[in-house]
Coordinates of C-alpha atoms in Angstrom, one line a residue:
X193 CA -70.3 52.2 -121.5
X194 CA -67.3 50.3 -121.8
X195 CA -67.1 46.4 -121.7
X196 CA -65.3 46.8 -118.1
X197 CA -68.0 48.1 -116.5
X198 CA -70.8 46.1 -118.6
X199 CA -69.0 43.0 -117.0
X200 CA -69.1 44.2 -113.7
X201 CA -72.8 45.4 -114.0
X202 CA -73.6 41.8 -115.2
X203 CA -72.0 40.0 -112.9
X204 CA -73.6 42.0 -110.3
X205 CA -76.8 41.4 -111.5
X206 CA -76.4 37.7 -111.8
X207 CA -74.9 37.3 -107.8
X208 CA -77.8 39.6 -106.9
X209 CA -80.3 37.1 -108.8
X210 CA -78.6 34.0 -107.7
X211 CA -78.5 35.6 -104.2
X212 CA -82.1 36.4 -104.6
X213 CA -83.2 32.5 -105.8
X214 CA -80.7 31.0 -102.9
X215 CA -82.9 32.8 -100.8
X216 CA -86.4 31.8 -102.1
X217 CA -85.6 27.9 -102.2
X218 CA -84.5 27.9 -98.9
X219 CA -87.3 29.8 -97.6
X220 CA -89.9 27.4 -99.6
X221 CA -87.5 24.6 -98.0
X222 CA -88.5 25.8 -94.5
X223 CA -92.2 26.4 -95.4
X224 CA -92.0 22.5 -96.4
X225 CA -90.8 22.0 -93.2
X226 CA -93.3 24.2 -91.3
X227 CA -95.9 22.0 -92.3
X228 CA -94.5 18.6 -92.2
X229 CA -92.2 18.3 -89.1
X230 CA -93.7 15.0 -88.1
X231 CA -91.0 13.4 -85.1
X232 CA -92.9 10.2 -85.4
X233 CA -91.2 10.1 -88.6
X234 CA -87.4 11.1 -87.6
X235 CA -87.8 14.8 -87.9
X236 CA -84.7 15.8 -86.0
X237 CA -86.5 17.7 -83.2
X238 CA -83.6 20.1 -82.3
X239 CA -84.5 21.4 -85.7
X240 CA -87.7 22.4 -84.4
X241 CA -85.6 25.9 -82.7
X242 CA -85.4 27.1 -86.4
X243 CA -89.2 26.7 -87.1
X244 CA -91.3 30.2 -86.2
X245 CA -93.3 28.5 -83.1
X246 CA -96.2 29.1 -85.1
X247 CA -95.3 26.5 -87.4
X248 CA -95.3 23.6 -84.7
X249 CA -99.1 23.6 -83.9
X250 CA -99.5 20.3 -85.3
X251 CA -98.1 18.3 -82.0
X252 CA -94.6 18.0 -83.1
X253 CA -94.8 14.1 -83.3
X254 CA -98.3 13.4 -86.0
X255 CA -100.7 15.1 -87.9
X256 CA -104.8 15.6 -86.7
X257 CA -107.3 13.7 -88.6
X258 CA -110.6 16.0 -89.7
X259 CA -112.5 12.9 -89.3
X260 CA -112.5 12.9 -85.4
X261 CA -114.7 16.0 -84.0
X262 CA -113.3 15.6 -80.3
X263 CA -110.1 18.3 -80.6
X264 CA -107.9 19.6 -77.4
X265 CA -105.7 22.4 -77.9
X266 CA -102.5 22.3 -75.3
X267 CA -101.9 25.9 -74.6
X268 CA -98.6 27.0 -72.7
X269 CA -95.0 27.8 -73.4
X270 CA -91.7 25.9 -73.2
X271 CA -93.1 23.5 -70.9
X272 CA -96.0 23.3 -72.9
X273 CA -93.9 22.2 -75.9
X274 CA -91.5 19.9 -73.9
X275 CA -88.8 21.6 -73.8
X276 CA -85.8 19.3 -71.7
X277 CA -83.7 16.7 -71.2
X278 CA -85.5 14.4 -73.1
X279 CA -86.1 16.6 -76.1
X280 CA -82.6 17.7 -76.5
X281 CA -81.5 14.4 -76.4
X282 CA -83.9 13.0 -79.3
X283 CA -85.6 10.9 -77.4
X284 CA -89.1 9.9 -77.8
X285 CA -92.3 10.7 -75.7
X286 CA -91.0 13.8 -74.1
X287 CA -93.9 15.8 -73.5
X288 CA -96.9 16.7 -71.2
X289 CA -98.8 16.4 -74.6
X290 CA -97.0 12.8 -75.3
X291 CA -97.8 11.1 -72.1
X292 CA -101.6 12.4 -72.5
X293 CA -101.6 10.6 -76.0
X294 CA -101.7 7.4 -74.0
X295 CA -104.5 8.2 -72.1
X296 CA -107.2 10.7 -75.1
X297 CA -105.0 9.7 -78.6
X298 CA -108.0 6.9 -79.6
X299 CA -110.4 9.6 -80.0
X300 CA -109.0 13.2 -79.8
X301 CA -106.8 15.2 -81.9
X302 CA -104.0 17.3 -79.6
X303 CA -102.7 20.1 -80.8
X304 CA -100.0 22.5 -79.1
X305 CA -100.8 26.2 -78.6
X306 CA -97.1 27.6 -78.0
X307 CA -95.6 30.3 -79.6
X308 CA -95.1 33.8 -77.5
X309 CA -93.3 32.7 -74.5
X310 CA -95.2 32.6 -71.5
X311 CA -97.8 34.3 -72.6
X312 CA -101.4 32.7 -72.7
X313 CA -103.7 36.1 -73.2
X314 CA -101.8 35.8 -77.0
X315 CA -101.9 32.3 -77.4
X316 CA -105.7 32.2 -76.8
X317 CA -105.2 35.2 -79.4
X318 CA -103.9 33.1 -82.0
X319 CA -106.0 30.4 -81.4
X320 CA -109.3 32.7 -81.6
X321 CA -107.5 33.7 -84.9
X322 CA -106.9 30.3 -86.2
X323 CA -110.4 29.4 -85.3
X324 CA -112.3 32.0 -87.5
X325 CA -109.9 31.0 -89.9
X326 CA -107.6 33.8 -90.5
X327 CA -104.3 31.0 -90.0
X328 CA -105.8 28.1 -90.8
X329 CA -102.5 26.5 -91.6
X330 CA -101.1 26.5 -88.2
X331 CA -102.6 22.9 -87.6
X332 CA -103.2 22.0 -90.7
X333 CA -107.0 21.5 -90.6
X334 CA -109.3 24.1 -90.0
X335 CA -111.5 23.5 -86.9
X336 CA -115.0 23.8 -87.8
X337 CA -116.5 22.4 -84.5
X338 CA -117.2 25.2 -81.8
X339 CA -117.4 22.3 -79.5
X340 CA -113.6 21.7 -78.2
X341 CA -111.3 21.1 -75.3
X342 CA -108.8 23.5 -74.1
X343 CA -106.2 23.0 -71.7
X344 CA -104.3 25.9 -70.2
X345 CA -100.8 25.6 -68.4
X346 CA -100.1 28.4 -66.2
X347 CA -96.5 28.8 -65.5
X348 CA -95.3 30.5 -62.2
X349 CA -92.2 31.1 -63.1
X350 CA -92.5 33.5 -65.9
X351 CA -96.1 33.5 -67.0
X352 CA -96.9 37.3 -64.8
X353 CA -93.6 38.6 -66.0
X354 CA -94.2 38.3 -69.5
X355 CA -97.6 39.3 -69.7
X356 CA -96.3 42.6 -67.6
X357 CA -93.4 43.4 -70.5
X358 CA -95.2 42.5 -73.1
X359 CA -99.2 42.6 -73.8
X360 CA -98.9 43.9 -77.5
X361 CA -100.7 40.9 -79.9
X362 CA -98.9 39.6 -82.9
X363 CA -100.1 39.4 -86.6
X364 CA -101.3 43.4 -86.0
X365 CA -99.0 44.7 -88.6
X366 CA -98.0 44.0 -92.0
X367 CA -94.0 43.4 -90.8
X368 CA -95.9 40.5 -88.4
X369 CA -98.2 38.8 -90.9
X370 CA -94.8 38.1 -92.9
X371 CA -94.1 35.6 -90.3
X372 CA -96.4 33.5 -92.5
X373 CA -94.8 33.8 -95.4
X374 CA -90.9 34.4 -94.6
X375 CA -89.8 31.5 -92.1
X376 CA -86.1 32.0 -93.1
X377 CA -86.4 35.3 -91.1
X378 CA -86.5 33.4 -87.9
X379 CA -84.7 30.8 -88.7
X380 CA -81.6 33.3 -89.6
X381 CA -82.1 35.3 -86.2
X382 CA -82.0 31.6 -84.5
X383 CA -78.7 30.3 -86.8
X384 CA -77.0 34.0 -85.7
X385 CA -78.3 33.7 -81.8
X386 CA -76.9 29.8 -81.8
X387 CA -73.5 30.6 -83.8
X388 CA -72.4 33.5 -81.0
X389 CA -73.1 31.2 -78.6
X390 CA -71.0 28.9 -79.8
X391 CA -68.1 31.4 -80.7
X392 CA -67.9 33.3 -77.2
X393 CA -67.9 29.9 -75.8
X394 CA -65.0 28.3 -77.7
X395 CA -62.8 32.1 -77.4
X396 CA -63.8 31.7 -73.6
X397 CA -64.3 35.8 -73.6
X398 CA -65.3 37.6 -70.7
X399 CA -68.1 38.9 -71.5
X400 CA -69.2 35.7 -72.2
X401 CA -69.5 35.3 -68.5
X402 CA -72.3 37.1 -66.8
X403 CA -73.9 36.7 -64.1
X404 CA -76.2 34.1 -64.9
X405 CA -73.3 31.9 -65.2
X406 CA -71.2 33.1 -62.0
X407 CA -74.3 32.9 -59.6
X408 CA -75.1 29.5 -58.5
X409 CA -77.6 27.9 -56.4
X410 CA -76.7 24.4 -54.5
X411 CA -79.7 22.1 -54.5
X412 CA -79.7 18.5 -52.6
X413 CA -82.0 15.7 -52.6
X414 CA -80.6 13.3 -50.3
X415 CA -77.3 12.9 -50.9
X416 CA -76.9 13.6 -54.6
X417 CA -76.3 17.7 -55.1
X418 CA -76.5 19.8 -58.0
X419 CA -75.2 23.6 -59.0
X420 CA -78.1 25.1 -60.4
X421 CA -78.1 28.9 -62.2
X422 CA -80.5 31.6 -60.6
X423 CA -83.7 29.4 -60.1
X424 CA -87.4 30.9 -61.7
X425 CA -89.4 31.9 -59.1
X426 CA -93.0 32.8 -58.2
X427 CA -92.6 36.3 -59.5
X428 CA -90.0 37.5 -56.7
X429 CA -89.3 40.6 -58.4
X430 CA -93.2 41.7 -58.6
X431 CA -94.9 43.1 -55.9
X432 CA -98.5 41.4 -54.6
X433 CA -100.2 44.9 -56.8
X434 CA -98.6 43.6 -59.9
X435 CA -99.6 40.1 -59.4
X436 CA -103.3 41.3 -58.8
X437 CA -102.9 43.2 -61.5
X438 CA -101.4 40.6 -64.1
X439 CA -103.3 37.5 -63.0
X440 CA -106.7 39.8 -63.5
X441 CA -105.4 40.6 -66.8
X442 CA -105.1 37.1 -67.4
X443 CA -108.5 36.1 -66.1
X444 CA -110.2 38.5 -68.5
X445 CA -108.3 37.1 -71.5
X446 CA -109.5 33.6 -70.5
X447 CA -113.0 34.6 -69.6
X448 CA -113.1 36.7 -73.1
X449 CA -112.3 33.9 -74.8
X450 CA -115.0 31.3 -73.0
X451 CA -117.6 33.9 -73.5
X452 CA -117.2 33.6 -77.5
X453 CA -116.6 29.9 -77.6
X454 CA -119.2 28.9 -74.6
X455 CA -119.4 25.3 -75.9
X456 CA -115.6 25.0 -75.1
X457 CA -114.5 23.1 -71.9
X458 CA -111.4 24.9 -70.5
X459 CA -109.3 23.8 -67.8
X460 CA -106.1 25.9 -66.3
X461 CA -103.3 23.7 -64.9
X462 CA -100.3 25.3 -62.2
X463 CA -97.6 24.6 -63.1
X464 CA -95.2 25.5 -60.2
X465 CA -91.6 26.6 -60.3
X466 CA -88.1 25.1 -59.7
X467 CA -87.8 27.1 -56.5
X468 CA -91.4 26.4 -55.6
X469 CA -91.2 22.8 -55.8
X470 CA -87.0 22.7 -54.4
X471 CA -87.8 25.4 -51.9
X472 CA -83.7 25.8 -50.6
X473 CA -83.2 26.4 -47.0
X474 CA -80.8 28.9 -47.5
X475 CA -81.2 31.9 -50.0
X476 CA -80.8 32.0 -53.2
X477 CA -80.5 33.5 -56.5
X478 CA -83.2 34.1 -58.8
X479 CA -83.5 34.8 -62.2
X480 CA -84.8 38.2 -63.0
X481 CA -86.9 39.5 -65.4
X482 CA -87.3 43.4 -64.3
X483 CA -84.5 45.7 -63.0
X484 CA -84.0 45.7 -59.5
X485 CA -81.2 45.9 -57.0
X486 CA -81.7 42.0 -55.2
X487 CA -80.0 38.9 -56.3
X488 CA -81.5 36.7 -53.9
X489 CA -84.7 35.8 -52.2
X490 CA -85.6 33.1 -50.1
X491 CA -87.7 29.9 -49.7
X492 CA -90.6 31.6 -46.8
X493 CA -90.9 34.8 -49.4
X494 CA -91.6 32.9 -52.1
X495 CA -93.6 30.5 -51.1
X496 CA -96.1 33.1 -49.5
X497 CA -96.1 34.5 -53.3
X498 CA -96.7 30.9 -54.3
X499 CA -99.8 30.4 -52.4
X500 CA -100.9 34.1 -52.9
X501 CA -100.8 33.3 -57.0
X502 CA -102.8 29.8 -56.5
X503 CA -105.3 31.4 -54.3
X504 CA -105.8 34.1 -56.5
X505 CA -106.2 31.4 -59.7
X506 CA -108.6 29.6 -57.8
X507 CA -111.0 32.6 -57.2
X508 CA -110.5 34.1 -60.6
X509 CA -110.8 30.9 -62.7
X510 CA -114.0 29.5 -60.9
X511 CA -116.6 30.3 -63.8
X512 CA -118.4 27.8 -65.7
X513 CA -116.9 24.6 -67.8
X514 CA -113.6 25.7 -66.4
X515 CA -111.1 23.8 -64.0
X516 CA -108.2 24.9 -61.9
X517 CA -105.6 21.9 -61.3
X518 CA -102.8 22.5 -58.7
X519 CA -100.5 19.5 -58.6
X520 CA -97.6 21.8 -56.8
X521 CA -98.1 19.4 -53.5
X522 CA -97.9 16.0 -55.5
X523 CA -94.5 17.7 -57.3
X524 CA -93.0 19.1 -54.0
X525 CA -93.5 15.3 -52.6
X526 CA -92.2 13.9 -55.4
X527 CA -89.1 16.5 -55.5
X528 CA -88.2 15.5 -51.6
X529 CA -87.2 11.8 -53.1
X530 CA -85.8 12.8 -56.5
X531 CA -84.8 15.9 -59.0
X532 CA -87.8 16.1 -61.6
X533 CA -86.0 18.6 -63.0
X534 CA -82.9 18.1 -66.0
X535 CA -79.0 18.2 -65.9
X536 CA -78.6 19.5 -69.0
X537 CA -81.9 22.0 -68.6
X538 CA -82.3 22.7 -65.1
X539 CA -85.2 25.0 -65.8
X540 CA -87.6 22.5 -67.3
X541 CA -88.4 19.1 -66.4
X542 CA -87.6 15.8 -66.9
X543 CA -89.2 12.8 -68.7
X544 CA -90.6 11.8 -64.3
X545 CA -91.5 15.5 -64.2
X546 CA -93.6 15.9 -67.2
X547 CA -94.9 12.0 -66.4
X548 CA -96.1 13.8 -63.1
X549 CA -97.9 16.9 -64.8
X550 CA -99.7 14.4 -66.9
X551 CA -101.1 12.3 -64.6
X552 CA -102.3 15.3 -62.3
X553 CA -103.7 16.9 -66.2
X554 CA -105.3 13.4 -66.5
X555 CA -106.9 13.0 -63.1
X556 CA -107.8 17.1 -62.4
X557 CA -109.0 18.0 -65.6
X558 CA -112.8 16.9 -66.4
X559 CA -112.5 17.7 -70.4
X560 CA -113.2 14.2 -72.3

């Protein structure tokens, strides 16, 4: 072999090594991170979007104490989490979970159940999981007590959709338990998703622009208006079988789930959506989720889905130790005298907003 090629074959072998530990340090870097993202000390909490959700159990603000017995466990999705204005901006208190620390902090640990979009049949999956122990890291305490709180936030907007796309569990496979152990997997899907973002943006390309962005929905509260994208709905695109169908799926899931933790108060909190709670006199655009030939819907169709979901929620979810909370009136009141929804995220609320669902989880839900 002449020294030519020797060279070359070492100095492959050393980029491939270096390559190799480059990789490892940052991926022990964001397992370091995955369990110590406290935001009450600084932790930037756009950063959060490049931890695996299942790294933010621990309420991302403190850590639980295994000294207090009296746990709740916040399960939901984006809204859950506190996704918003408020949270893009850095500031402080931005969540349901935040404003209920004022009221249960002094004697109950809160931790956040929120990491498969709206999906709460697999949340309650991975917290049946993390309760027998098999991810016992996701909060950073094992629960030993089979005597807890849970509280369930039901989202109209998506909540049926997803569970119709998608009812296939995580952590099945070996590819899936790597989660665990490989953060910088999702954190490189998240850095590539942001970057051509930002680059069809800044080259301004046509197909950057798609329909989401063209189609626009005018929204006035008194006299301040606002150009909102295709608004969520109460499942516009599903008809009233597949609603049946989805909201018994999700009443089995719950009902599962109470059956092997009978000691555990539950309570299920609607959360209604932007079109719900805005309802627009004239039609509008909504955001779809399944392949369909409309565009638009209107205010009377979907709030006759709207009540159809609530009634259905209320019958389904009337079982023992569980509570059904619907504060969509109290929001639609508040929403005729101000937007309780962001600027800069129309499709979650505001600091008032999330204030609101607080109070009405506060007041509805008999859990402490």
């Amino acid at each position: 072999m002449s020294k030519s090629i020797r060279n070359l074959l070492l100095n492959s072998i050393l980029v491939l090594f270096s390559t190799l530990l480059g990789l490892s340090i940052i991926n022990q870097f964001l397992l370091y991170l995955s369990n110590n993202n406290n935001q009450r000390k600084d932790f930037p909490r756009q950063s959060l979007k490049y931890l695996d959700p299942i790294a933010r159990w621990t309420y991302p603000d403190y850590k639980n104490s295994d000294t207090n017995s009296n746990n709740l466990f916040i399960v939901g999705d984006s809204y859950a989490e506190g996704a918003g204005d408020s949270f893009l901006n850095n500031q402080y208190n931005y969540s349901i979970g935040h404003f209920l620390d004022g009221n249960w902090r002094k004697n109950t640990n809160i931790y956040l159940v929120a990491n498969s979009g709206s999906n709460i049949p697999t949340q309650l999956y991975l917290l049946e999981k993390h309760l027998k122990g098999d991810l016992q890291n996701l909060t950073g305490i094992p629960i030993k007590s089979s005597i807890f709180n849970v509280i369930l936030y039901f989202y109209e907007g998506n909540d049926l959709e997803d569970t119709l796309l998608s009812k296939r569990m995580p952590f099945t496979s070996f590819k899936d338990t790597l989660r665990l152990y490989l953060p910088i997997k999702y954190a490189r899907r998240t850095a590539t998703r942001e970057a051509k973002i930002k680059i069809l943006s800044l080259l301004k390309r046509k197909d950057s622009v798609t329909s989401k962005n063209i189609l626009r929905n005018n929204i006035c509260i008194g006299f301040i208006c606002r150009s909102l994208p295709p608004l969520q709905t109460a499942s516009a695109g599903l008809s009233e079988e597949k609603i049946i169908n989805e909201i018994n799926y999700l009443r089995n899931s719950v009902k599962k789930f109470s059956l092997r933790y009978p000691k555990a108060k539950m309570c299920l909190v609607y959360i209604p959506s932007p079109a719900t709670i805005y309802s627009p006199r004239e039609d509008f655009y909504y955001q779809k989720y399944l392949p369909n030939k409309s565009l638009k819907t209107d205010s009377k169709s979907n709030n006759k889905k709207s009540l159809l979901i609530r009634r259905l929620l209320r019958d389904r979810f009337d079982f023992e130790l569980m509570t059904f909370v619907d504060p969509t009136k109290t929001l639609k009141k508040q929403a005729f005298k101000r937007f309780i929804h962001g600027k800069l995220d129309p499709k979650h609320f505001n600091k008032h907003g999330y204030k609101l669902m607080a109070d009405a989880t506060s007041k509805g839900c008999s859990l402490m």
